[in-house]
CSV table of C-alpha atoms in Angstrom, one decimal:
chain,number,residue,atom,x,y,z
A,1092,MET,CA,0.1,-0.2,-0.1
A,1093,ARG,CA,1.4,3.4,-1.0
A,1094,VAL,CA,2.3,5.7,1.8
A,1095,PHE,CA,0.5,8.9,1.6
A,1096,ASN,CA,2.2,12.2,2.8
A,1097,PHE,CA,-0.5,13.6,4.9
A,1098,GLN,CA,1.2,16.3,6.5
A,1099,LYS,CA,2.4,17.7,3.3
A,1100,TRP,CA,-1.1,17.8,1.6
A,1101,ASN,CA,-3.0,18.9,5.1
A,1102,GLN,CA,-0.7,22.0,5.0
A,1103,ILE,CA,-1.1,22.8,1.2
A,1104,VAL,CA,-4.9,22.3,1.4
A,1105,GLY,CA,-5.1,24.2,4.6
A,1106,TRP,CA,-3.4,27.1,3.0
A,1107,SER,CA,-5.2,26.8,-0.1
A,1108,VAL,CA,-8.7,27.1,1.9
A,1109,PHE,CA,-7.1,30.2,3.7
A,1110,VAL,CA,-6.5,31.9,0.3
A,1111,VAL,CA,-10.0,31.2,-0.7
A,1112,ALA,CA,-11.5,32.6,2.3
A,1113,LEU,CA,-9.1,35.6,2.3
A,1114,THR,CA,-9.8,36.4,-1.5
A,1115,THR,CA,-13.7,36.3,-0.7
A,1116,TYR,CA,-13.7,38.6,2.3
A,1117,TRP,CA,-11.0,40.9,0.9
A,1118,LEU,CA,-13.2,41.3,-2.4
A,1119,THR,CA,-16.5,41.9,-0.1
A,1120,VAL,CA,-14.7,43.9,2.6
A,1121,GLU,CA,-16.8,47.2,3.6
A,1122,PRO,CA,-14.7,50.2,1.9
A,1123,THR,CA,-15.3,52.6,4.7
A,1124,VAL,CA,-17.2,52.8,8.1
A,1125,SER,CA,-20.2,50.5,8.8
A,1126,PHE,CA,-22.9,50.7,11.2
A,1127,TRP,CA,-22.9,50.2,15.2
A,1128,ASP,CA,-19.7,50.1,16.9
A,1129,ALA,CA,-17.5,49.8,13.9
A,1130,GLY,CA,-17.0,53.6,13.8
A,1131,GLU,CA,-15.9,53.7,17.6
A,1132,TYR,CA,-13.6,50.8,17.0
A,1133,ILE,CA,-11.8,52.5,14.0
A,1134,THR,CA,-11.3,55.6,15.8
A,1135,THR,CA,-10.0,54.1,19.1
A,1136,ALA,CA,-8.0,51.7,17.2
A,1137,SER,CA,-6.3,54.0,14.9
A,1138,ASN,CA,-5.4,56.7,17.5
A,1139,LEU,CA,-5.0,54.2,20.3
A,1140,GLU,CA,-7.8,55.7,22.5
A,1141,VAL,CA,-10.1,54.2,25.3
A,1142,GLY,CA,-13.2,52.8,24.0
A,1143,HIS,CA,-16.5,51.6,25.8
A,1144,PRO,CA,-16.0,48.9,28.6
A,1145,PRO,CA,-14.7,46.3,29.1
A,1146,GLY,CA,-12.7,47.4,26.3
A,1147,ALA,CA,-10.8,45.6,23.5
A,1148,PRO,CA,-7.1,46.8,23.9
A,1149,LEU,CA,-5.3,44.1,22.2
A,1150,TYR,CA,-7.8,44.6,19.2
A,1151,GLN,CA,-6.9,48.4,19.3
A,1152,ILE,CA,-3.2,47.6,19.3
A,1153,LEU,CA,-3.7,45.3,16.3
A,1154,GLY,CA,-6.1,47.9,14.6
A,1155,ALA,CA,-3.3,50.6,14.9
A,1156,PHE,CA,-0.7,48.6,13.3
A,1157,PHE,CA,-3.2,47.6,10.4
A,1158,SER,CA,-3.9,51.5,10.1
A,1159,ILE,CA,-0.3,52.3,9.6
A,1160,PHE,CA,-0.9,51.0,6.1
A,1161,ALA,CA,-3.3,53.7,5.1
A,1162,PHE,CA,-1.9,55.8,2.6
A,1163,GLU,CA,-4.3,58.7,3.3
A,1164,ALA,CA,-7.0,59.3,6.1
A,1165,GLU,CA,-10.0,58.2,3.9
A,1166,GLN,CA,-8.2,54.6,4.1
A,1167,VAL,CA,-7.9,54.2,7.6
A,1168,ALA,CA,-11.4,52.4,7.8
A,1169,LEU,CA,-10.7,49.9,5.1
A,1170,THR,CA,-7.3,48.9,6.4
A,1171,ILE,CA,-9.0,48.3,10.0
A,1172,ASN,CA,-11.8,46.4,8.2
A,1173,LEU,CA,-9.1,44.3,6.6
A,1174,MET,CA,-7.8,43.2,10.0
A,1175,SER,CA,-11.4,41.4,10.3
A,1176,VAL,CA,-10.6,39.9,6.9
A,1177,PHE,CA,-7.4,38.3,7.9
A,1178,ALA,CA,-8.6,37.4,11.3
A,1179,SER,CA,-11.5,35.4,9.7
A,1180,ALA,CA,-9.4,33.8,7.0
A,1181,PHE,CA,-7.1,32.5,9.9
A,1182,THR,CA,-10.4,31.3,11.7
A,1183,ILE,CA,-10.9,29.1,8.6
A,1184,LEU,CA,-7.4,27.8,8.4
A,1185,PHE,CA,-7.4,26.7,12.0
A,1186,LEU,CA,-10.9,25.2,11.5
A,1187,PHE,CA,-9.7,23.2,8.5
A,1188,TRP,CA,-6.6,21.9,10.8
A,1189,SER,CA,-9.0,21.2,13.5
A,1190,LEU,CA,-11.3,19.0,11.4
A,1191,SER,CA,-8.8,17.4,9.8
A,1192,LEU,CA,-7.1,16.6,13.4
A,1193,LEU,CA,-10.3,15.1,14.6
A,1194,LEU,CA,-10.7,12.9,11.8
A,1195,ARG,CA,-7.3,11.7,12.0
A,1196,GLN,CA,-7.8,10.8,15.4
A,1197,ILE,CA,-11.1,8.8,14.5
A,1198,ASN,CA,-8.8,6.7,12.5
A,1199,GLU,CA,-6.0,6.5,14.8
A,1200,GLN,CA,-5.9,2.8,14.6
A,1201,GLU,CA,-4.3,3.3,11.2
A,1202,GLU,CA,-0.4,3.6,11.6
A,1203,GLU,CA,0.1,4.6,8.0
A,1204,ILE,CA,-2.9,6.4,6.0
A,1205,SER,CA,-3.7,5.4,2.6
A,1206,THR,CA,-3.9,7.9,-0.3
A,1207,ALA,CA,-7.8,7.3,-0.3
A,1208,LEU,CA,-8.3,7.5,3.4
A,1209,GLY,CA,-6.0,10.8,3.5
A,1210,TRP,CA,-7.9,12.5,0.7
A,1211,LYS,CA,-11.2,11.7,2.5
A,1212,ILE,CA,-9.9,13.3,5.5
A,1213,ILE,CA,-8.6,16.2,3.9
A,1214,GLY,CA,-11.6,16.5,1.2
A,1215,SER,CA,-14.0,16.3,4.2
A,1216,SER,CA,-12.1,18.9,6.3
A,1217,ALA,CA,-12.0,21.4,3.3
A,1218,VAL,CA,-15.7,20.9,2.5
A,1219,GLY,CA,-16.4,21.7,6.3
A,1220,ALA,CA,-14.1,24.7,6.4
A,1221,LEU,CA,-15.3,26.2,3.2
A,1222,ALA,CA,-19.0,25.6,4.3
A,1223,PHE,CA,-18.3,27.7,7.1
A,1224,THR,CA,-16.6,30.5,5.2
A,1225,PHE,CA,-19.8,31.3,3.2
A,1226,THR,CA,-22.1,31.2,6.2
A,1227,ASP,CA,-24.1,34.5,6.6
A,1228,SER,CA,-23.3,35.4,10.4
A,1229,PHE,CA,-19.5,34.8,10.0
A,1230,TRP,CA,-19.3,36.6,6.4
A,1231,PHE,CA,-21.1,39.5,7.7
A,1232,SER,CA,-18.5,39.7,10.6
A,1233,ALA,CA,-15.5,38.9,8.5
A,1234,VAL,CA,-15.8,42.2,6.3
A,1235,GLU,CA,-16.2,44.9,8.9
A,1236,ALA,CA,-14.3,46.5,11.7
A,1237,GLU,CA,-15.8,44.5,14.6
A,1238,VAL,CA,-14.3,42.3,17.5
A,1239,TYR,CA,-16.1,39.1,16.6
A,1240,ALA,CA,-14.0,38.2,13.5
A,1241,ALA,CA,-10.8,38.4,16.0
A,1242,ALA,CA,-12.7,36.8,18.8
A,1243,ALA,CA,-13.6,34.0,16.5
A,1244,CYS,CA,-10.1,33.5,15.3
A,1245,ILE,CA,-8.9,33.4,19.2
A,1246,MET,CA,-11.5,30.7,19.6
A,1247,SER,CA,-10.5,28.6,16.7
A,1248,ILE,CA,-6.8,29.0,17.9
A,1249,LEU,CA,-7.8,27.8,21.0
A,1250,PHE,CA,-9.9,24.9,20.0
A,1251,TYR,CA,-6.9,23.7,17.6
A,1252,CYS,CA,-4.3,24.1,20.6
A,1253,GLY,CA,-6.7,22.0,22.7
A,1254,LEU,CA,-6.9,19.0,20.2
A,1255,ARG,CA,-3.1,19.3,20.0
A,1256,TRP,CA,-2.6,19.3,23.8
A,1257,GLN,CA,-5.1,16.2,23.8
A,1258,ALA,CA,-3.2,14.4,21.1
A,1259,ASP,CA,0.4,15.0,22.8
A,1260,MET,CA,-0.6,14.7,26.6
A,1261,TYR,CA,1.1,11.8,27.6
A,1262,THR,CA,4.2,12.9,25.4
A,1263,PRO,CA,7.0,14.5,27.5
A,1264,ARG,CA,6.5,18.1,26.3
A,1265,GLY,CA,2.7,17.8,25.9
A,1266,ASN,CA,1.9,20.1,28.4
A,1267,ARG,CA,3.5,23.1,26.2
A,1268,TRP,CA,0.2,23.1,24.5
A,1269,LEU,CA,-1.7,23.9,27.9
A,1270,ILE,CA,0.7,26.8,28.4
A,1271,LEU,CA,0.0,28.0,25.0
A,1272,ILE,CA,-3.7,27.8,25.8
A,1273,ALA,CA,-3.3,29.7,29.0
A,1274,PHE,CA,-1.4,32.7,27.0
A,1275,VAL,CA,-4.1,32.7,24.3
A,1276,VAL,CA,-6.7,32.7,26.8
A,1277,GLY,CA,-5.0,36.0,28.3
A,1278,LEU,CA,-4.9,37.3,25.0
A,1279,SER,CA,-8.6,36.9,24.4
A,1280,PHE,CA,-9.3,39.3,27.3
A,1281,GLY,CA,-7.9,42.1,25.0
A,1282,ILE,CA,-10.3,41.2,22.2
A,1283,HIS,CA,-13.7,39.7,23.7
A,1284,PHE,CA,-14.5,37.8,26.3
A,1285,MET,CA,-16.4,35.3,24.2
A,1286,GLY,CA,-13.3,33.8,23.7
A,1287,LEU,CA,-13.3,32.1,27.1
A,1288,LEU,CA,-16.2,30.1,26.1
A,1289,THR,CA,-13.7,27.6,24.6
A,1290,ILE,CA,-12.2,26.8,28.0
A,1291,PRO,CA,-15.3,24.3,28.7
A,1292,ALA,CA,-14.5,22.6,25.5
A,1293,ILE,CA,-11.1,22.1,26.1
A,1294,GLY,CA,-11.9,20.7,29.2
A,1295,PHE,CA,-14.2,18.2,28.0
A,1296,LEU,CA,-11.1,17.2,25.2
A,1297,TYR,CA,-9.2,16.4,28.7
A,1298,PHE,CA,-12.2,14.4,30.3
A,1299,PHE,CA,-12.5,12.2,27.4
A,1300,ARG,CA,-8.9,11.6,26.9
A,1301,THR,CA,-8.2,10.7,30.5
A,1302,THR,CA,-11.4,9.0,31.6
A,1303,PRO,CA,-11.6,5.3,30.3
A,1304,ARG,CA,-15.2,4.8,31.1
A,1305,VAL,CA,-17.8,7.7,30.9
A,1306,THR,CA,-20.8,7.4,33.5
A,1307,PRO,CA,-23.4,10.0,34.2
A,1308,LYS,CA,-21.9,10.6,37.6
A,1309,ASN,CA,-18.5,11.6,36.2
A,1310,PHE,CA,-19.9,13.3,33.3
A,1311,ILE,CA,-21.8,15.6,35.4
A,1312,LEU,CA,-18.9,16.3,37.9
A,1313,ALA,CA,-16.8,17.4,34.6
A,1314,ASN,CA,-19.7,19.7,33.9
A,1315,VAL,CA,-19.3,21.1,37.1
A,1316,VAL,CA,-15.4,21.4,36.9
A,1317,VAL,CA,-15.2,22.9,33.5
A,1318,VAL,CA,-17.6,25.6,34.3
A,1319,ALA,CA,-15.6,26.3,37.7
A,1320,VAL,CA,-12.6,26.6,35.8
A,1321,LEU,CA,-14.2,29.1,33.3
A,1322,LEU,CA,-15.4,31.2,36.4
A,1323,PHE,CA,-12.3,31.0,38.4
A,1324,ILE,CA,-10.5,32.7,35.4
A,1325,PHE,CA,-13.3,35.3,34.1
A,1326,LYS,CA,-14.9,35.8,37.8
A,1327,LEU,CA,-12.0,35.4,40.3
A,1328,LEU,CA,-8.3,35.3,39.0
A,1329,LEU,CA,-8.4,38.4,37.1
A,1330,PRO,CA,-10.9,40.6,39.0
A,1331,TRP,CA,-9.2,39.6,42.4
A,1332,THR,CA,-5.9,40.7,41.0
A,1333,LEU,CA,-7.2,43.8,39.9
A,1334,LYS,CA,-9.0,44.3,43.3
A,1335,PHE,CA,-5.4,43.6,44.9
A,1336,PHE,CA,-4.0,46.4,42.7
A,1337,SER,CA,-6.5,48.7,43.5
A,1338,ALA,CA,-6.2,48.1,47.3
A,1339,MET,CA,-2.7,48.5,47.2
A,1340,GLU,CA,-2.7,51.7,45.3
A,1341,LEU,CA,-5.3,53.3,47.8
A,1342,PHE,CA,-3.2,52.2,50.7
A,1343,PHE,CA,0.2,53.6,49.1
A,1344,VAL,CA,-1.2,56.8,48.2
A,1345,ASN,CA,-3.9,57.5,50.7
A,1346,THR,CA,-2.2,56.0,54.1
A,1347,LEU,CA,1.6,55.9,53.1
A,1348,ARG,CA,1.2,59.6,51.3
A,1349,LEU,CA,3.3,58.0,48.6
A,1350,PRO,CA,3.2,59.2,44.7
A,1351,PHE,CA,0.5,57.7,42.4
A,1352,ASN,CA,1.2,54.4,41.0
A,1353,SER,CA,3.4,53.5,43.9
A,1354,GLY,CA,0.9,50.8,45.0
A,1355,THR,CA,0.6,49.5,41.6
A,1356,ILE,CA,4.3,49.0,41.1
A,1357,PHE,CA,4.7,47.2,44.3
A,1358,ALA,CA,2.0,45.0,43.7
A,1359,ALA,CA,3.6,44.2,40.2
A,1360,LEU,CA,6.8,43.5,41.7
A,1361,LEU,CA,5.4,41.4,44.5
A,1362,PHE,CA,3.5,39.4,41.8
A,1363,ILE,CA,6.9,38.8,40.1
A,1364,GLY,CA,8.8,37.9,43.1
A,1365,LEU,CA,5.8,35.2,44.0
A,1366,PHE,CA,5.9,33.6,40.6
A,1367,TYR,CA,9.8,33.5,40.5
A,1368,TRP,CA,9.9,31.9,44.1
A,1369,GLY,CA,6.8,29.5,43.2
A,1370,LEU,CA,8.2,28.4,39.8
A,1371,LYS,CA,11.9,27.9,41.3
A,1372,THR,CA,10.3,25.7,44.3
A,1373,THR,CA,8.1,23.6,42.4
A,1374,LYS,CA,10.8,22.9,39.9
A,1375,ALA,CA,13.4,21.9,42.6
A,1376,LYS,CA,10.9,19.8,44.1
A,1377,GLY,CA,10.0,18.0,40.8
A,1378,GLN,CA,6.5,19.2,41.3
A,1379,VAL,CA,5.6,19.0,37.4
A,1380,TRP,CA,2.0,19.8,37.6
A,1381,GLY,CA,2.3,22.3,40.5
A,1382,ASN,CA,4.9,24.0,38.0
A,1383,THR,CA,2.6,23.8,34.9
A,1384,LEU,CA,-0.1,25.3,37.0
A,1385,LEU,CA,1.9,28.0,37.9
A,1386,LEU,CA,3.3,28.5,34.3
A,1387,CYS,CA,-0.3,28.7,33.1
A,1388,VAL,CA,-1.5,31.5,35.4
A,1389,LEU,CA,1.6,33.4,34.7
A,1390,PHE,CA,1.0,33.2,30.9
A,1391,ILE,CA,-2.7,34.1,31.5
A,1392,PHE,CA,-1.5,37.5,33.0
A,1393,ILE,CA,1.1,38.0,30.3
A,1394,GLY,CA,-1.7,37.6,27.7
A,1395,PHE,CA,-3.9,40.0,29.8
A,1396,SER,CA,-0.9,42.5,29.8
A,1397,SER,CA,-2.5,44.2,26.8
A,1398,TRP,CA,-4.8,45.8,29.3
A,1399,LEU,CA,-1.9,48.1,30.3
A,1400,MET,CA,-2.6,50.0,27.1
A,1401,LEU,CA,-5.9,51.1,28.7
A,1402,PRO,CA,-4.6,53.2,31.6
A,1403,ILE,CA,-1.6,54.3,29.9
A,1404,ARG,CA,-3.9,56.0,27.2
A,1405,ALA,CA,-6.3,57.1,29.9
A,1406,ASN,CA,-3.3,59.1,31.5
A,1407,ALA,CA,-2.1,60.6,28.0
A,1408,GLY,CA,-5.6,62.2,27.8
A,1409,THR,CA,-6.9,60.8,24.6
A,1410,VAL,CA,-10.0,62.6,22.8
A,1411,ILE,CA,-12.3,59.4,23.3
A,1412,ASN,CA,-11.5,58.2,27.0
A,1413,GLU,CA,-14.6,56.3,28.0
A,1414,ASN,CA,-14.7,55.8,31.8
A,1415,ASN,CA,-11.5,57.0,32.3
A,1416,PRO,CA,-9.5,53.9,33.5
A,1417,ASN,CA,-6.5,55.7,34.5
A,1418,ASN,CA,-5.5,53.8,37.9
A,1419,ALA,CA,-5.8,50.2,39.1
A,1420,ARG,CA,-9.1,51.2,41.0
A,1421,GLU,CA,-10.7,52.7,37.8
A,1422,LEU,CA,-9.3,49.6,35.8
A,1423,LEU,CA,-11.2,47.4,38.0
A,1424,ALA,CA,-14.6,49.3,37.6
A,1425,TYR,CA,-14.0,49.2,33.9
A,1426,TYR,CA,-13.6,45.6,33.9
A,1427,ASN,CA,-16.7,45.0,35.6
A,1428,ARG,CA,-18.5,47.5,33.3
């Protein structure tokens, strides 16, 4: 039986699907500002200003990058619309790779993929990805300056990374995918919170991979656990961190009479020291899972660091400065809307 070079053709067809999606969206992109929030996003992105809470700082940073390719002011809206075009095309690419990976896992009993089976997997993945390319709601978001295209891209990347983690879970370096997932989760806070909805799906990938026999009892328990992880990240980890920074700022400024932002700087240095100590200790004691979980939390914070743009630009006194999140206390209120 002839051996099929699956990886080669999976890459070729995947990028071909990407080109089809990119071409489709580029030809139909909005030439200027569309309705609703698009005008605000274009303005705040092109000038790095502060939009409505809970904000989209990473989206604005990326939008500012795309806007530099405008040759004149009239093209700024178009260039930021093109960011959604690229984000949506990458969504289709990662959707294709996720589908091919899922179908490959269904046929994992086959050590070597035959030509017929390989083309069935790749062809089915292409059909699924291209079908989603032309769906009405997704196409609508793909051609205008809205956060939903970028958020969909984040979700597709997260799910693909989850599938890769599931496949490599029992390999020596398999947990690197989990750390990458944590980083992308942190990035999602800078675009739209809907990206967090991928967390339960990734949790179930872990559950079905590690559970030999699924029962109603452990399935219900898995539902509770994945929702708890989602709520921990969304409602506890980051809000409590912002509350701690806010409390330190109030204490240092109001009680100790130190300059503004001194409490924030102290809290940041304390966090850096705690992470350094924790990572060093868990590594020395050989606590692999403890070290991995600490790295995951650290990389969530690194991804979340795009939020630093908000107080930086709020203190710069931008023309659009909604809610004025110029310190840790106001940033917490901004997060909670």
